[in-house]
PDB file of C-alpha atoms in Angstrom:
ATOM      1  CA  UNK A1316     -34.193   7.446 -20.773  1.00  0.00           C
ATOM      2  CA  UNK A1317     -34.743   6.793 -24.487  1.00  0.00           C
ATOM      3  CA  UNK A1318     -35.568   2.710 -25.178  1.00  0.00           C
ATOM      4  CA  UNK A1319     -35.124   0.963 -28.363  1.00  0.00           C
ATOM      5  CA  UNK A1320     -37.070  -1.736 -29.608  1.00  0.00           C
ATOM      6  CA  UNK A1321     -35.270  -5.239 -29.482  1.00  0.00           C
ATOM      7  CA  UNK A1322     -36.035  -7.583 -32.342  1.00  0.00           C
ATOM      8  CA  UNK A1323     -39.689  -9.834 -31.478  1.00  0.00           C
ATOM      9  CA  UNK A1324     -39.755 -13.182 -30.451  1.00  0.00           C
ATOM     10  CA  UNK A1325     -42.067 -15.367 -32.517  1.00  0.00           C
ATOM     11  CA  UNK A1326     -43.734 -18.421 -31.211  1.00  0.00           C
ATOM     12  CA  UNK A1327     -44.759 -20.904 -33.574  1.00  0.00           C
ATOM     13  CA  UNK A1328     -45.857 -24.321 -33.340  1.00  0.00           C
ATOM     14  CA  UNK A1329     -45.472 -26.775 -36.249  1.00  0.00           C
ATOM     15  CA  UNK A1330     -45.232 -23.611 -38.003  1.00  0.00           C
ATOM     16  CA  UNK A1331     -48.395 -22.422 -36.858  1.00  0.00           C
ATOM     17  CA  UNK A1332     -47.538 -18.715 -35.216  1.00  0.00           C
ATOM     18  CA  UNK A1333     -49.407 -18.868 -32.173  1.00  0.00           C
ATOM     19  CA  UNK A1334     -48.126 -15.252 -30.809  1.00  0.00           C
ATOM     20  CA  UNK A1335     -45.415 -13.094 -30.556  1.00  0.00           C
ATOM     21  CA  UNK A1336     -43.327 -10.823 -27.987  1.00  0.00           C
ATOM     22  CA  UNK A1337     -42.147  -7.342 -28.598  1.00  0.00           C
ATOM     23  CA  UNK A1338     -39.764  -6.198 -24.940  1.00  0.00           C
ATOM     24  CA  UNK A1339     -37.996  -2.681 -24.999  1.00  0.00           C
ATOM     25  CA  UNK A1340     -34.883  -2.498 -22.987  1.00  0.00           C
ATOM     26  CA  UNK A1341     -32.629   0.925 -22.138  1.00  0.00           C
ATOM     27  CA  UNK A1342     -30.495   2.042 -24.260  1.00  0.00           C
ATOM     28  CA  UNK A1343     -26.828   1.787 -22.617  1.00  0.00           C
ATOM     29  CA  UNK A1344     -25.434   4.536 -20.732  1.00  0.00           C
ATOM     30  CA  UNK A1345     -22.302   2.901 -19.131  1.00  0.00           C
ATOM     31  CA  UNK A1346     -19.272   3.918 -20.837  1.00  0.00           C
ATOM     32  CA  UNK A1347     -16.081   2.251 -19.521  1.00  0.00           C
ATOM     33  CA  UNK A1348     -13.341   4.463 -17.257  1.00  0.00           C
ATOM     34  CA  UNK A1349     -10.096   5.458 -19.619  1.00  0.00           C
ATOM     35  CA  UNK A1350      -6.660   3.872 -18.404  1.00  0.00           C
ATOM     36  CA  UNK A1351      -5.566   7.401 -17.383  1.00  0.00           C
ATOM     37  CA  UNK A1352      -9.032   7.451 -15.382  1.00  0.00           C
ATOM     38  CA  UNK A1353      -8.258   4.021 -14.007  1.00  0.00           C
ATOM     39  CA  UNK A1354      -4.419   4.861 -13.149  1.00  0.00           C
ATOM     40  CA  UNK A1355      -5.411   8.829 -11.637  1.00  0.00           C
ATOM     41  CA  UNK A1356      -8.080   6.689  -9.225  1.00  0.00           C
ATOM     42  CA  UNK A1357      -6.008   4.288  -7.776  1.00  0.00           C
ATOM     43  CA  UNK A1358      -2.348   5.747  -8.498  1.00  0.00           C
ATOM     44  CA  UNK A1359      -0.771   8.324  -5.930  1.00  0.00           C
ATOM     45  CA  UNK A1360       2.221  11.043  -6.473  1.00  0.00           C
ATOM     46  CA  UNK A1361       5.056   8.742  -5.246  1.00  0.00           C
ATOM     47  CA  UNK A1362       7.709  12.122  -4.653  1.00  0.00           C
ATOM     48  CA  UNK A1363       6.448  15.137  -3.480  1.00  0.00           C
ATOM     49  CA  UNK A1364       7.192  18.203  -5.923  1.00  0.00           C
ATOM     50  CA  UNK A1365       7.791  22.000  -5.399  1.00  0.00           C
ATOM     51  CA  UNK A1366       8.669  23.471  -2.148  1.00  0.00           C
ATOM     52  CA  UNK A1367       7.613  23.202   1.094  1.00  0.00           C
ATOM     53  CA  UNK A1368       5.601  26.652   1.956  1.00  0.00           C
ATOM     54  CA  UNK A1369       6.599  28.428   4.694  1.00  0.00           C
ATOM     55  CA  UNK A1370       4.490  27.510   7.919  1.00  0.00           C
ATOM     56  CA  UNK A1371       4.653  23.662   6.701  1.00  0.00           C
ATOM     57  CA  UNK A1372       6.914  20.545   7.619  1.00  0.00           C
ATOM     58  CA  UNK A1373       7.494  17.010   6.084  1.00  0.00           C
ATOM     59  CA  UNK A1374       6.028  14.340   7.897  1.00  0.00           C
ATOM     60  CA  UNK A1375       7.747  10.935   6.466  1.00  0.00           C
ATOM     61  CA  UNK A1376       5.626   7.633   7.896  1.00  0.00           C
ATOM     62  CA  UNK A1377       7.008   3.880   7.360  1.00  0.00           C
ATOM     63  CA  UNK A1378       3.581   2.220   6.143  1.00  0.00           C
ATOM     64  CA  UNK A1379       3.565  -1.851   6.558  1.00  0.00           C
ATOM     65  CA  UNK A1380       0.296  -4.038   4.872  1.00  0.00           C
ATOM     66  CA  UNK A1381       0.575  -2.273   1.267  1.00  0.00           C
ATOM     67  CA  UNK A1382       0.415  -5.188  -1.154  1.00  0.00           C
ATOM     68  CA  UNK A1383      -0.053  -3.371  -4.725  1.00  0.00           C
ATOM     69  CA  UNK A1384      -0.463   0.155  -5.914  1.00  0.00           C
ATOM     70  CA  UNK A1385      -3.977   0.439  -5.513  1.00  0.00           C
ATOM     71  CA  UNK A1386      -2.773   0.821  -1.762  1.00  0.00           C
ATOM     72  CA  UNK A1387      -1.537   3.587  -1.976  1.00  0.00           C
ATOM     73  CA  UNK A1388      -4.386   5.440  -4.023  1.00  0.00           C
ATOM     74  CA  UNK A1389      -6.746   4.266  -0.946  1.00  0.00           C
ATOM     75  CA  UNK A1390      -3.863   5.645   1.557  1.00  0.00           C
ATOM     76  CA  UNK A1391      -3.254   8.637  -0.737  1.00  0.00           C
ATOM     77  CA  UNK A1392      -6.913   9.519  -0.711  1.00  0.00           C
ATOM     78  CA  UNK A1393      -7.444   9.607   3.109  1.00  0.00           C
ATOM     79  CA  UNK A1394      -4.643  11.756   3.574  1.00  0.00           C
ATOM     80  CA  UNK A1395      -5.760  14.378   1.486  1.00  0.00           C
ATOM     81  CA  UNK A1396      -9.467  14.138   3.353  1.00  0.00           C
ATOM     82  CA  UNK A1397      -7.516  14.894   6.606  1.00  0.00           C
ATOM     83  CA  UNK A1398      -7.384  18.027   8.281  1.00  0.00           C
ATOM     84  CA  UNK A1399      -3.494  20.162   8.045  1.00  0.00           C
ATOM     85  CA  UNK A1400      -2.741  18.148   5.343  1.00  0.00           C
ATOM     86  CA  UNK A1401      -1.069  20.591   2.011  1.00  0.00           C
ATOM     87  CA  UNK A1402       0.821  17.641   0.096  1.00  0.00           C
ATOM     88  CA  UNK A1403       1.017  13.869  -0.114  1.00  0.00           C
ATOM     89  CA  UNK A1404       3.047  11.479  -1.808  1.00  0.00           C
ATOM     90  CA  UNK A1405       2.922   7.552  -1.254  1.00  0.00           C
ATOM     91  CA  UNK A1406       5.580   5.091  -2.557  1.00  0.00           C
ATOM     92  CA  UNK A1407       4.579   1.395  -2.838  1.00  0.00           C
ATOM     93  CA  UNK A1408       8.219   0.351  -3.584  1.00  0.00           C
ATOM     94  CA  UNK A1409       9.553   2.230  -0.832  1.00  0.00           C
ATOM     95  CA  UNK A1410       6.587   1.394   1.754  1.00  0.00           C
ATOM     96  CA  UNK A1411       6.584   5.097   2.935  1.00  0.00           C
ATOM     97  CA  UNK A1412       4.395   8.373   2.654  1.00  0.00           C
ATOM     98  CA  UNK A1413       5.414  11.538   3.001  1.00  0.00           C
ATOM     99  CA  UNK A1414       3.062  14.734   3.969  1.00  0.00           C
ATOM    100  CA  UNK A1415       3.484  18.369   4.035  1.00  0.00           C
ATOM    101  CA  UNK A1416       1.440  19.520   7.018  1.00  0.00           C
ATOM    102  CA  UNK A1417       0.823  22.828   8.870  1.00  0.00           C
ATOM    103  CA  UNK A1418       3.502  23.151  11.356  1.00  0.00           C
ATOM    104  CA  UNK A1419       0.552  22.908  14.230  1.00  0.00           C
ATOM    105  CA  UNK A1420      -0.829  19.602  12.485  1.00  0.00           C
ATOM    106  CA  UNK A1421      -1.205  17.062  15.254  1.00  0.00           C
ATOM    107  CA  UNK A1422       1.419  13.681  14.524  1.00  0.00           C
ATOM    108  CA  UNK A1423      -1.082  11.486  16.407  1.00  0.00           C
ATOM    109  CA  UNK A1424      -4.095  12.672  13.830  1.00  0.00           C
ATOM    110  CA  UNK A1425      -1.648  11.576  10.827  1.00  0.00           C
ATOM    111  CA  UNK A1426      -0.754   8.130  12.542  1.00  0.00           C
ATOM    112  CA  UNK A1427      -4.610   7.604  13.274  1.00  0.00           C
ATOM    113  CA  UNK A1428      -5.329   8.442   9.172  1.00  0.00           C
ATOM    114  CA  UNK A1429      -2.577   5.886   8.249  1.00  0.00           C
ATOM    115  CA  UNK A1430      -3.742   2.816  10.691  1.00  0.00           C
ATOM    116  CA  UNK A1431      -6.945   1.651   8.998  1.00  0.00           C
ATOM    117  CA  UNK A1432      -7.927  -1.159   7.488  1.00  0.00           C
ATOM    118  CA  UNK A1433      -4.932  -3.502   7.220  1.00  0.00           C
ATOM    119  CA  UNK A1434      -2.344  -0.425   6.678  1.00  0.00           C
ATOM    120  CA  UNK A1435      -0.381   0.659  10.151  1.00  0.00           C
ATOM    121  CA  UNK A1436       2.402   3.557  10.179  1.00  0.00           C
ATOM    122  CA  UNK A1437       5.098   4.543  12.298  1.00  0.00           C
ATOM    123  CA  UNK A1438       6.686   7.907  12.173  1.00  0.00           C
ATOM    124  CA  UNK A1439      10.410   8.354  10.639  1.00  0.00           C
ATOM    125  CA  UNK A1440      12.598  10.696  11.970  1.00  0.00           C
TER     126      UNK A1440
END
């Protein structure tokens, strides 16, 4: 880490200079997240696209406690840490996520994913 020298602090009394301070400090190396950055971290597909692939189904979940979209990046997220899962999609205005799962994905496992925090979800049929 390079350091840069910040301007010195003289101390003077009735204009007498009785000392001075020199202090180095780090140079910055935060650089603020783009909007896309921002919107790709707490955004999540709201449709899902393409078709399903053979030895997958759709798995559609009514989801109850979202209050913004940042929901559904958190919700998005955990579904695509969770075991079966191919696709998600998450829809704030609609309150719903859909998932393409392996055919042999457990229904209980996705209902467990999606009750957490204050988020519960009930299958659709």
């Amino acid at each position: 880490m390079s350091r840069k020298l910040i301007p010195i602090l003289l101390i003077t009394v009735a204009g007498t200079l009785l000392g001075y301070v020199a202090w180095h400090a780090p140079e910055r190396e935060y650089a603020a997240p783009t909007l896309p950055e921002v919107q790709a971290h707490i955004a999540a597909p709201t449709t899902l696209a393409g078709d399903v692939p053979s030895g997958c189904v759709v798995r559609s979940f009514a989801v109850e406690g979202m209050c913004c979209q940042g929901c559904t990046g958190k919700i998005y997220k955990r579904l695509k840490e969770t075991a079966g899962v191919v696709q998600a999609a998450v829809s704030f205005d609609e309150g719903t996520a859909q998932i393409v799962v392996q055919e042999t994905t457990d229904i209980a496992l996705l209902e467990s994913t999606l009750n957490f925090d204050k988020y519960t979800a009930k299958r659709m049929p």
